[in-house]
Coordinates of N, CA and C in Angstrom, one line a residue:
M1 N 0.9 -1.2 0.0 CA 0.0 0.0 0.0 C 0.9 1.2 0.0
K2 N 0.5 2.2 -0.8 CA 1.3 3.4 -0.9 C 1.2 4.2 0.4
K3 N 2.3 4.8 0.8 CA 2.3 5.6 2.0 C 1.4 6.8 1.9
L4 N 0.7 7.1 2.9 CA -0.2 8.3 2.8 C 0.3 9.3 3.8
L5 N 0.4 10.6 3.3 CA 0.9 11.7 4.1 C 0.1 12.9 3.9
F6 N -0.5 13.4 4.9 CA -1.2 14.7 4.8 C -1.1 15.4 6.1
I7 N -0.8 16.7 6.0 CA -0.6 17.5 7.2 C -1.7 18.6 7.2
I8 N -2.4 18.7 8.3 CA -3.5 19.7 8.4 C -3.2 20.7 9.5
L9 N -3.1 21.9 9.2 CA -2.9 23.0 10.2 C -4.3 23.6 10.6
F10 N -4.6 23.8 11.8 CA -5.9 24.3 12.2 C -5.8 25.7 12.8
F11 N -6.9 26.5 12.5 CA -7.0 27.8 13.0 C -8.4 27.9 13.6
F12 N -8.6 28.7 14.7 CA -9.9 28.8 15.3 C -10.4 30.2 15.1
S13 N -11.7 30.2 14.7 CA -12.4 31.5 14.5 C -12.9 32.0 15.8
C14 N -12.9 33.3 16.0 CA -13.5 33.8 17.3 C -15.0 33.7 17.3
N15 N -15.6 33.4 16.1 CA -17.0 33.3 16.1 C -17.5 31.8 16.0
N16 N -16.5 30.9 16.0 CA -16.8 29.5 15.8 C -15.7 28.7 16.4
D17 N -16.1 27.7 17.2 CA -15.1 26.9 17.9 C -14.6 25.8 17.0
K18 N -15.2 25.7 15.8 CA -14.8 24.6 14.9 C -13.5 25.0 14.2
P19 N -12.5 24.1 14.2 CA -11.2 24.4 13.6 C -11.3 24.5 12.1
R20 N -10.5 25.4 11.5 CA -10.5 25.6 10.1 C -9.3 25.0 9.5
I21 N -9.5 24.4 8.4 CA -8.4 23.8 7.7 C -7.5 24.9 7.1
G22 N -6.2 24.7 7.2 CA -5.2 25.7 6.7 C -4.4 25.2 5.6
V23 N -3.8 24.0 5.8 CA -2.9 23.5 4.8 C -3.1 22.0 4.7
I24 N -3.1 21.5 3.5 CA -3.1 20.0 3.3 C -2.0 19.7 2.4
E25 N -1.1 18.9 2.8 CA -0.1 18.4 1.9 C -0.5 16.9 1.6
E26 N -1.0 16.7 0.4 CA -1.6 15.4 0.2 C -0.8 14.6 -0.8
R27 N -0.8 13.3 -0.5 CA -0.1 12.4 -1.4 C -1.0 11.1 -1.4
D28 N -1.5 10.8 -2.6 CA -2.3 9.6 -2.8 C -3.6 9.5 -1.9
L29 N -4.2 10.6 -1.7 CA -5.5 10.6 -1.0 C -6.5 9.9 -1.8
T30 N -7.4 9.1 -1.1 CA -8.5 8.5 -1.8 C -9.6 9.4 -1.9
Q31 N -10.6 9.1 -2.8 CA -11.7 10.0 -3.0 C -12.5 10.1 -1.7
T32 N -12.6 9.0 -1.0 CA -13.3 9.0 0.3 C -12.7 9.9 1.3
Q33 N -11.3 9.9 1.4 CA -10.6 10.8 2.3 C -10.8 12.3 1.9
I34 N -10.8 12.6 0.6 CA -11.0 13.9 0.1 C -12.4 14.4 0.4
D35 N -13.4 13.5 0.2 CA -14.8 13.8 0.5 C -15.0 14.1 2.0
S36 N -14.3 13.4 2.8 CA -14.4 13.6 4.3 C -13.9 14.9 4.7
I37 N -12.8 15.3 4.1 CA -12.2 16.7 4.3 C -13.1 17.8 3.9
L38 N -13.7 17.6 2.7 CA -14.6 18.6 2.1 C -15.9 18.7 2.9
N39 N -16.3 17.6 3.5 CA -17.5 17.6 4.3 C -17.3 18.4 5.6
E40 N -16.1 18.3 6.1 CA -15.8 19.0 7.4 C -15.5 20.5 7.1
Y41 N -15.0 20.8 6.0 CA -14.6 22.2 5.7 C -15.2 22.7 4.4
N42 N -16.5 22.8 4.4 CA -17.2 23.1 3.2 C -17.0 24.5 2.6
F43 N -16.9 24.5 1.2 CA -17.1 25.8 0.6 C -18.6 26.0 0.4
V44 N -19.0 27.3 0.2 CA -20.4 27.5 0.1 C -20.7 28.5 -1.1
Y45 N -22.0 28.4 -1.5 CA -22.4 29.3 -2.6 C -23.0 30.5 -1.9
S46 N -22.7 31.7 -2.4 CA -23.2 32.9 -1.8 C -24.6 33.2 -2.4
D47 N -25.1 34.4 -2.1 CA -26.5 34.7 -2.6 C -26.5 34.9 -4.1
L48 N -27.6 34.5 -4.7 CA -27.8 34.6 -6.1 C -27.7 36.1 -6.6
T49 N -27.2 36.2 -7.8 CA -27.2 37.5 -8.5 C -27.8 37.3 -9.9
F50 N -28.9 38.0 -10.2 CA -29.5 37.9 -11.5 C -29.1 39.0 -12.4
I51 N -28.9 38.6 -13.7 CA -28.6 39.6 -14.7 C -29.9 40.1 -15.3
D52 N -30.1 41.4 -15.2 CA -31.4 42.0 -15.6 C -31.9 41.6 -17.0
S53 N -33.1 41.3 -17.1 CA -33.8 41.0 -18.4 C -33.2 39.8 -19.1
T54 N -32.6 38.9 -18.4 CA -32.0 37.7 -19.0 C -32.3 36.5 -18.1
S55 N -32.0 35.3 -18.6 CA -32.2 34.1 -17.8 C -30.9 33.7 -17.1
Q56 N -29.9 34.6 -17.0 CA -28.6 34.3 -16.5 C -28.6 34.6 -15.0
V57 N -28.0 33.6 -14.2 CA -27.9 33.7 -12.8 C -26.5 33.4 -12.4
L58 N -25.9 34.2 -11.4 CA -24.6 34.0 -10.9 C -24.6 33.5 -9.5
L59 N -23.8 32.4 -9.2 CA -23.7 31.9 -7.9 C -22.2 32.0 -7.5
P60 N -21.8 33.1 -6.8 CA -20.4 33.2 -6.4 C -20.1 32.1 -5.3
I61 N -18.9 31.6 -5.4 CA -18.5 30.5 -4.5 C -17.4 31.0 -3.5
T62 N -17.7 30.9 -2.2 CA -16.7 31.3 -1.3 C -16.1 30.1 -0.5
T63 N -15.2 30.4 0.4 CA -14.5 29.3 1.0 C -15.2 28.8 2.3
Q64 N -16.0 29.6 2.9 CA -16.6 29.2 4.2 C -17.7 30.2 4.6
K65 N -18.6 29.8 5.3 CA -19.7 30.7 5.8 C -19.2 31.8 6.6
N66 N -19.9 32.9 6.6 CA -19.5 34.0 7.4 C -18.1 34.5 7.2
Y67 N -17.7 34.5 6.0 CA -16.3 34.9 5.7 C -16.0 36.3 6.2
E68 N -17.0 37.2 6.2 CA -16.8 38.6 6.6 C -16.3 38.7 8.0
K69 N -16.7 37.8 8.8 CA -16.4 37.8 10.2 C -15.0 37.3 10.5
R70 N -14.3 36.9 9.5 CA -12.9 36.4 9.7 C -11.9 37.5 9.8
Y71 N -12.3 38.7 9.3 CA -11.3 39.8 9.2 C -11.2 40.5 10.6
S72 N -10.0 40.9 10.8 CA -9.8 41.7 12.0 C -9.8 43.2 11.6
S73 N -9.2 44.1 12.5 CA -9.2 45.5 12.1 C -8.3 45.7 10.9
Y74 N -7.3 44.8 10.7 CA -6.5 44.8 9.5 C -7.3 44.0 8.5
E75 N -7.6 44.6 7.3 CA -8.6 44.0 6.4 C -8.3 42.6 6.1
Y76 N -7.1 42.2 5.8 CA -6.8 40.8 5.4 C -5.9 40.1 6.4
E77 N -5.8 40.5 7.6 CA -4.9 40.0 8.6 C -5.2 38.5 8.9
A78 N -6.5 38.2 9.0 CA -6.9 36.9 9.6 C -6.4 35.7 8.8
E79 N -6.7 35.8 7.5 CA -6.4 34.6 6.6 C -6.1 35.0 5.2
D80 N -5.7 34.0 4.4 CA -5.4 34.2 3.0 C -6.6 33.9 2.1
Y81 N -7.7 33.4 2.7 CA -8.8 33.0 1.8 C -9.4 34.1 1.0
P82 N -9.8 33.9 -0.2 CA -10.4 35.0 -1.0 C -11.9 35.2 -0.6
R83 N -12.4 36.3 -1.1 CA -13.8 36.5 -0.9 C -14.6 35.5 -1.7
Y84 N -14.2 35.4 -3.0 CA -14.8 34.3 -3.8 C -13.6 33.7 -4.6
W85 N -13.7 32.4 -4.8 CA -12.7 31.7 -5.6 C -13.1 31.2 -6.9
N86 N -14.4 31.4 -7.2 CA -15.0 31.1 -8.5 C -16.4 31.5 -8.5
I87 N -17.0 31.5 -9.7 CA -18.4 31.8 -9.9 C -19.1 30.8 -10.8
L88 N -20.2 30.3 -10.3 CA -21.0 29.3 -11.2 C -22.1 30.1 -11.9
F89 N -22.1 30.0 -13.2 CA -23.1 30.6 -14.0 C -24.2 29.6 -14.4
F90 N -25.5 30.0 -14.2 CA -26.6 29.1 -14.5 C -27.6 29.8 -15.4
N91 N -28.0 29.2 -16.5 CA -29.0 29.7 -17.4 C -30.3 29.0 -17.1
S92 N -31.3 29.8 -16.5 CA -32.5 29.2 -16.1 C -33.4 28.8 -17.2
D93 N -33.1 29.2 -18.4 CA -33.9 28.7 -19.6 C -33.6 27.3 -20.0
N94 N -32.3 27.1 -20.2 CA -31.9 25.7 -20.7 C -31.2 24.9 -19.6
D95 N -31.2 25.4 -18.3 CA -30.6 24.6 -17.2 C -29.1 24.2 -17.4
T96 N -28.4 25.0 -18.1 CA -27.0 24.8 -18.3 C -26.2 25.5 -17.3
T97 N -25.0 25.0 -16.9 CA -24.1 25.6 -15.9 C -22.7 25.6 -16.4
N98 N -21.9 26.6 -16.0 CA -20.5 26.6 -16.3 C -19.8 27.5 -15.3
L99 N -18.6 27.2 -15.0 CA -17.7 27.9 -14.1 C -17.1 29.1 -14.9
L100 N -16.8 30.2 -14.1 CA -16.1 31.3 -14.8 C -14.7 30.8 -15.3
I101 N -14.0 30.0 -14.5 CA -12.6 29.6 -14.9 C -12.3 28.4 -14.2
N102 N -11.4 27.6 -14.8 CA -11.0 26.3 -14.1 C -9.6 26.5 -13.4
S103 N -8.9 27.5 -13.6 CA -7.6 27.7 -12.9 C -7.9 28.5 -11.6
K104 N -6.8 28.5 -10.7 CA -7.0 29.1 -9.4 C -6.9 30.6 -9.5
I105 N -7.9 31.2 -8.9 CA -8.0 32.7 -8.9 C -8.6 33.1 -7.5
R106 N -8.5 34.4 -7.2 CA -9.2 34.9 -6.1 C -10.0 36.2 -6.6
I107 N -11.2 36.2 -6.3 CA -12.1 37.3 -6.8 C -12.4 38.2 -5.6
A108 N -11.9 39.4 -5.7 CA -12.2 40.4 -4.6 C -13.6 41.0 -4.7
D109 N -14.1 41.2 -6.0 CA -15.4 41.8 -6.2 C -15.7 41.6 -7.7
F110 N -17.0 41.8 -8.0 CA -17.5 41.8 -9.3 C -18.6 42.8 -9.5
E111 N -18.9 43.3 -10.7 CA -20.0 44.2 -10.9 C -20.7 43.8 -12.2
C112 N -22.0 43.7 -12.1 CA -22.9 43.4 -13.3 C -24.1 44.3 -13.3
N113 N -24.9 44.1 -14.2 CA -26.1 45.1 -14.4 C -25.6 46.5 -14.4
I114 N -24.6 46.8 -15.2 CA -24.0 48.1 -15.2 C -24.9 49.1 -15.9
K115 N -25.2 50.1 -15.2 CA -26.1 51.2 -15.7 C -25.3 52.4 -16.2
N116 N -26.0 53.2 -16.9 CA -25.4 54.5 -17.4 C -24.1 54.3 -18.1
S117 N -24.1 53.3 -18.9 CA -22.8 53.0 -19.7 C -23.1 52.8 -21.1
G118 N -22.1 52.4 -21.9 CA -22.3 52.1 -23.3 C -22.9 50.8 -23.5
P119 N -23.2 50.4 -24.8 CA -23.9 49.1 -25.0 C -23.0 47.9 -24.7
I120 N -21.7 48.0 -24.8 CA -20.9 46.9 -24.5 C -20.9 46.6 -23.0
L121 N -20.7 47.6 -22.2 CA -20.6 47.4 -20.7 C -21.9 47.0 -20.1
R122 N -23.0 47.4 -20.7 CA -24.3 47.0 -20.2 C -24.5 45.5 -20.3
N123 N -23.8 44.8 -21.1 CA -23.9 43.4 -21.3 C -22.6 42.7 -20.9
R124 N -21.9 43.2 -19.9 CA -20.7 42.6 -19.5 C -20.7 42.6 -17.9
I125 N -19.7 41.8 -17.4 CA -19.4 41.8 -16.0 C -18.0 42.2 -15.8
L126 N -17.7 43.0 -14.8 CA -16.4 43.5 -14.5 C -16.0 42.8 -13.2
Y127 N -14.7 42.4 -13.1 CA -14.2 41.7 -11.9 C -12.9 42.3 -11.4
K128 N -12.6 42.2 -10.1 CA -11.3 42.4 -9.5 C -10.8 41.1 -9.2
I129 N -9.8 40.6 -9.9 CA -9.3 39.2 -9.8 C -7.8 39.2 -9.6
G130 N -7.3 38.4 -8.7 CA -5.9 38.1 -8.6 C -5.7 36.7 -9.1
D131 N -4.7 36.5 -10.0 CA -4.4 35.2 -10.6 C -3.0 34.9 -10.7
K132 N -2.1 35.8 -10.2 CA -0.7 35.6 -10.3 C 0.0 35.7 -9.0
D133 N 0.8 34.7 -8.6 CA 1.7 34.7 -7.4 C 2.9 35.6 -7.7
Y134 N 2.6 36.9 -7.6 CA 3.6 37.9 -8.0 C 4.9 37.8 -7.1
N135 N 4.7 37.7 -5.8 CA 5.9 37.6 -5.0 C 6.5 36.2 -4.8
K136 N 6.0 35.3 -5.5 CA 6.5 33.9 -5.6 C 6.7 33.3 -4.2
D137 N 5.7 33.4 -3.4 CA 5.7 32.8 -2.1 C 4.8 31.5 -2.1
K138 N 4.4 31.1 -3.3 CA 3.6 29.9 -3.4 C 2.2 30.0 -2.8
R139 N 1.7 31.3 -2.7 CA 0.4 31.5 -2.2 C -0.3 32.6 -3.1
L140 N -1.6 32.5 -3.2 CA -2.3 33.5 -4.0 C -3.2 34.2 -3.0
N141 N -2.7 35.4 -2.5 CA -3.4 36.1 -1.5 C -3.4 37.6 -1.7
Y142 N -3.8 38.3 -0.6 CA -3.9 39.8 -0.7 C -2.6 40.5 -1.0
E143 N -1.4 39.8 -0.8 CA -0.1 40.4 -1.1 C 0.2 40.4 -2.6
D144 N -0.6 39.7 -3.4 CA -0.4 39.6 -4.8 C -1.4 40.6 -5.5
P145 N -1.1 41.1 -6.7 CA -1.9 42.1 -7.3 C -3.3 41.6 -7.8
L146 N -4.2 42.6 -7.7 CA -5.5 42.4 -8.4 C -5.5 43.0 -9.7
H147 N -6.3 42.5 -10.7 CA -6.4 43.0 -12.0 C -7.8 43.2 -12.4
L148 N -8.1 44.1 -13.3 CA -9.4 44.3 -13.8 C -9.7 43.3 -15.0
F149 N -10.7 42.5 -14.8 CA -11.1 41.6 -15.8 C -12.5 41.9 -16.3
I150 N -12.9 41.3 -17.5 CA -14.2 41.5 -18.0 C -14.7 40.2 -18.7
S151 N -16.0 39.9 -18.6 CA -16.5 38.8 -19.4 C -17.9 39.1 -19.9
K152 N -18.4 38.2 -20.7 CA -19.8 38.3 -21.1 C -20.7 37.9 -19.9
I153 N -22.0 38.1 -20.0 CA -22.8 37.8 -18.8 C -23.0 36.3 -18.5
D154 N -22.5 35.5 -19.4 CA -22.6 34.0 -19.1 C -21.2 33.5 -18.6
G155 N -20.3 34.5 -18.3 CA -18.9 34.1 -17.8 C -17.9 33.8 -18.9
S156 N -18.4 33.7 -20.2 CA -17.5 33.4 -21.3 C -16.6 34.6 -21.7
E157 N -15.5 34.3 -22.4 CA -14.6 35.3 -22.9 C -14.0 36.2 -21.8
L158 N -13.6 35.6 -20.7 CA -12.9 36.3 -19.6 C -11.6 36.9 -20.1
V159 N -11.4 38.2 -20.0 CA -10.3 38.9 -20.5 C -9.7 39.9 -19.5
R160 N -8.4 39.9 -19.4 CA -7.7 40.9 -18.5 C -7.7 42.3 -19.2
L161 N -8.0 43.3 -18.4 CA -8.0 44.7 -19.0 C -6.8 45.5 -18.5
S162 N -6.4 45.3 -17.3 CA -5.3 46.1 -16.7 C -4.0 45.3 -16.8
P163 N -2.9 46.1 -16.7 CA -1.5 45.5 -16.9 C -1.2 44.4 -15.9
L164 N -0.5 43.4 -16.4 CA -0.3 42.1 -15.6 C 0.3 42.3 -14.3
N165 N 1.4 43.1 -14.2 CA 2.2 43.2 -13.0 C 2.0 44.5 -12.2
E166 N 0.8 45.0 -12.3 CA 0.4 46.2 -11.6 C -0.9 45.9 -10.8
N167 N -1.0 46.5 -9.6 CA -2.1 46.2 -8.7 C -3.3 47.2 -8.9
L168 N -4.4 46.6 -9.2 CA -5.6 47.5 -9.4 C -6.0 48.1 -8.1
E169 N -6.1 49.4 -8.1 CA -6.6 50.2 -7.0 C -8.1 50.5 -7.0
S170 N -8.5 51.0 -8.2 CA -9.9 51.4 -8.3 C -10.2 51.6 -9.8
Y171 N -11.5 51.7 -10.1 CA -11.9 52.0 -11.5 C -13.2 52.7 -11.5
K172 N -13.5 53.5 -12.5 CA -14.7 54.2 -12.8 C -15.1 54.1 -14.2
I173 N -16.4 54.0 -14.5 CA -16.9 54.0 -15.9 C -17.2 55.4 -16.3
V174 N -16.7 55.8 -17.5 CA -17.1 57.1 -18.0 C -18.6 57.1 -18.4
P175 N -19.4 57.9 -17.8 CA -20.9 57.8 -18.0 C -21.3 57.8 -19.5
K176 N -22.2 56.9 -19.8 CA -22.8 56.7 -21.1 C -21.8 56.3 -22.2
T177 N -20.7 55.7 -21.8 CA -19.7 55.2 -22.8 C -19.3 53.8 -22.4
D178 N -18.4 53.3 -23.2 CA -17.8 52.0 -22.9 C -16.3 52.2 -22.5
K179 N -16.0 53.4 -21.9 CA -14.7 53.7 -21.5 C -14.6 53.5 -20.0
I180 N -13.5 52.9 -19.5 CA -13.2 52.7 -18.1 C -11.9 53.4 -17.8
I181 N -11.9 54.2 -16.7 CA -10.7 54.8 -16.2 C -10.4 54.1 -14.9
F182 N -9.1 53.6 -14.8 CA -8.8 52.9 -13.6 C -7.4 53.3 -13.2
R183 N -7.1 53.0 -11.9 CA -5.8 53.4 -11.3 C -5.1 52.1 -10.8
T184 N -3.8 52.0 -11.0 CA -3.1 50.9 -10.5 C -1.9 51.4 -9.7
S185 N -1.3 50.5 -9.0 CA 0.0 50.8 -8.4 C 1.1 50.0 -9.1
R186 N 2.2 50.6 -9.4 CA 3.3 50.0 -10.1 C 4.5 49.7 -9.2
D187 N 5.0 48.6 -9.2 CA 6.1 48.2 -8.3 C 7.4 48.7 -8.8
I188 N 7.6 50.0 -8.6 CA 8.7 50.7 -9.3 C 10.1 50.3 -8.6
D189 N 10.0 49.9 -7.3 CA 11.3 49.5 -6.7 C 11.6 48.0 -6.8
S190 N 10.7 47.3 -7.5 CA 10.9 45.9 -7.7 C 11.1 45.1 -6.5
D191 N 10.4 45.4 -5.4 CA 10.6 44.7 -4.1 C 9.5 43.6 -4.0
L192 N 8.7 43.4 -5.0 CA 7.6 42.4 -5.1 C 6.5 42.7 -4.1
N193 N 6.4 44.0 -3.6 CA 5.3 44.4 -2.8 C 4.7 45.6 -3.4
F194 N 3.4 45.8 -3.1 CA 2.7 46.9 -3.5 C 2.3 47.8 -2.2
D195 N 3.0 48.9 -2.1 CA 2.8 49.8 -0.9 C 2.8 51.2 -1.3
K196 N 2.9 52.1 -0.3 CA 2.8 53.5 -0.5 C 3.9 54.1 -1.3
D197 N 5.0 53.4 -1.3 CA 6.2 53.9 -2.0 C 6.1 53.7 -3.5
D198 N 5.1 52.9 -4.0 CA 5.0 52.6 -5.4 C 4.3 53.7 -6.1
E199 N 4.4 53.7 -7.4 CA 3.9 54.8 -8.3 C 2.4 54.4 -8.7
L200 N 1.6 55.5 -8.6 CA 0.2 55.3 -9.0 C 0.0 55.7 -10.4
I201 N -0.6 54.9 -11.2 CA -0.7 55.1 -12.7 C -2.2 55.1 -13.0
W202 N -2.6 56.1 -13.8 CA -4.0 56.2 -14.3 C -4.1 55.8 -15.8
Y203 N -5.1 55.0 -16.1 CA -5.3 54.5 -17.4 C -6.7 54.7 -17.9
Q204 N -6.9 54.7 -19.2 CA -8.2 54.7 -19.8 C -8.2 53.6 -20.9
I205 N -9.3 52.8 -20.9 CA -9.5 51.8 -21.9 C -10.9 52.0 -22.5
D206 N -11.0 52.0 -23.9 CA -12.2 52.1 -24.6 C -12.6 50.7 -25.2
L207 N -13.6 50.1 -24.7 CA -13.9 48.7 -25.1 C -14.5 48.7 -26.5
S208 N -14.8 49.8 -27.0 CA -15.4 49.9 -28.4 C -14.2 50.0 -29.4
E209 N -13.0 50.1 -29.0 CA -11.8 50.1 -29.9 C -10.8 49.1 -29.5
K210 N -10.1 48.5 -30.4 CA -9.0 47.6 -30.2 C -7.8 48.3 -29.7
N211 N -7.0 47.6 -28.8 CA -5.7 48.1 -28.4 C -5.8 49.6 -27.9
S212 N -6.8 49.9 -27.1 CA -7.1 51.3 -26.7 C -6.5 51.7 -25.4
L213 N -5.9 50.7 -24.6 CA -5.4 51.0 -23.3 C -4.3 52.0 -23.4
K214 N -4.4 53.1 -22.6 CA -3.3 54.1 -22.6 C -3.3 54.8 -21.2
E215 N -2.1 55.2 -20.9 CA -1.9 56.0 -19.7 C -2.4 57.4 -19.9
I216 N -3.2 57.8 -18.9 CA -3.7 59.2 -18.9 C -2.6 60.2 -18.7
V217 N -1.7 59.9 -17.8 CA -0.5 60.7 -17.6 C 0.7 59.9 -18.0
N218 N 1.2 60.2 -19.2 CA 2.3 59.5 -19.8 C 3.6 59.9 -19.1
P219 N 4.7 59.2 -19.3 CA 5.9 59.5 -18.6 C 6.4 60.9 -18.8
A220 N 6.3 61.5 -20.0 CA 6.7 62.8 -20.3 C 5.9 63.8 -19.5
N221 N 4.6 63.7 -19.5 CA 3.7 64.6 -18.7 C 4.0 64.5 -17.2
R222 N 4.2 63.2 -16.8 CA 4.5 63.0 -15.4 C 5.7 63.8 -15.0
K223 N 6.7 63.8 -15.8 CA 8.0 64.5 -15.4 C 7.7 66.0 -15.3
L224 N 6.9 66.6 -16.2 CA 6.6 68.0 -16.2 C 5.8 68.3 -14.9
I225 N 4.8 67.4 -14.5 CA 4.1 67.7 -13.3 C 4.9 67.6 -12.1
E226 N 5.8 66.6 -12.1 CA 6.8 66.5 -10.9 C 7.7 67.7 -10.8
K227 N 8.1 68.2 -12.0 CA 9.0 69.4 -12.0 C 8.3 70.6 -11.4
L228 N 7.0 70.7 -11.8 CA 6.2 71.9 -11.3 C 6.0 71.8 -9.8
Y229 N 5.7 70.5 -9.4 CA 5.5 70.3 -7.9 C 6.7 70.7 -7.2
F230 N 7.9 70.3 -7.7 CA 9.2 70.5 -7.0 C 9.4 72.0 -6.9
E231 N 9.2 72.7 -8.0 CA 9.4 74.2 -8.0 C 8.5 75.0 -7.2
Q232 N 7.2 74.6 -7.1 CA 6.2 75.3 -6.4 C 6.1 75.0 -4.9
W233 N 6.4 73.8 -4.5 CA 6.2 73.4 -3.2 C 7.4 72.9 -2.4
L234 N 8.4 72.6 -3.0 CA 9.6 72.0 -2.3 C 10.8 73.0 -2.3
V235 N 10.8 73.9 -3.2 CA 11.9 74.9 -3.2 C 11.5 76.1 -2.4
K236 N 12.4 76.5 -1.5 CA 12.1 77.6 -0.6 C 12.2 78.9 -1.4
E237 N 11.2 79.7 -1.2 CA 11.1 81.0 -1.9 C 12.1 82.0 -1.3

């Protein structure tokens, strides 16, 4: 019989005395053993989200009930679990289902039923997704960057909109258009962390045009603005 090795680290929630699974190092686990672990530490489906005037339904999947209560005063101090780790799409007309993606991601948030926008965005879903272990610590957590993604309302054609190695800070839709303005932080010191010392970059992308991503403040303009700031506020009169 093959040797079986698995290590489970436990954490206790202040709201629940039940231990939480932290790490499993598995080798030759049987399906029965896997099912037993899953039964003890279930993932759950969150509340339904309906796409207006369609038969499309979204069921976000999280890692555990009451995930909001896991956080301390530091937003992500408690654990590395994502808000959502996938989304199940269900078409209530033909009873078909599909997952957003089969690879490992963390979904911080998503936005659908987008109002006051152009025709493309009205029929799309926007996501804040992390999918790259940027600091190479073999974890996908809050220390890795989020990116702006978009898909059709059935979850198909998932596409990254923001630069790969920059952390998405925020985004806004230009009213009555298919343009999105968003801000990222760029790891200019290459320390594999995103913090206050990194550079904030503003972009605009127009979904009605191909290859339309551009920096609002390009490097040349940024230098002029920095020079003006230096002369007006840092040099003693």
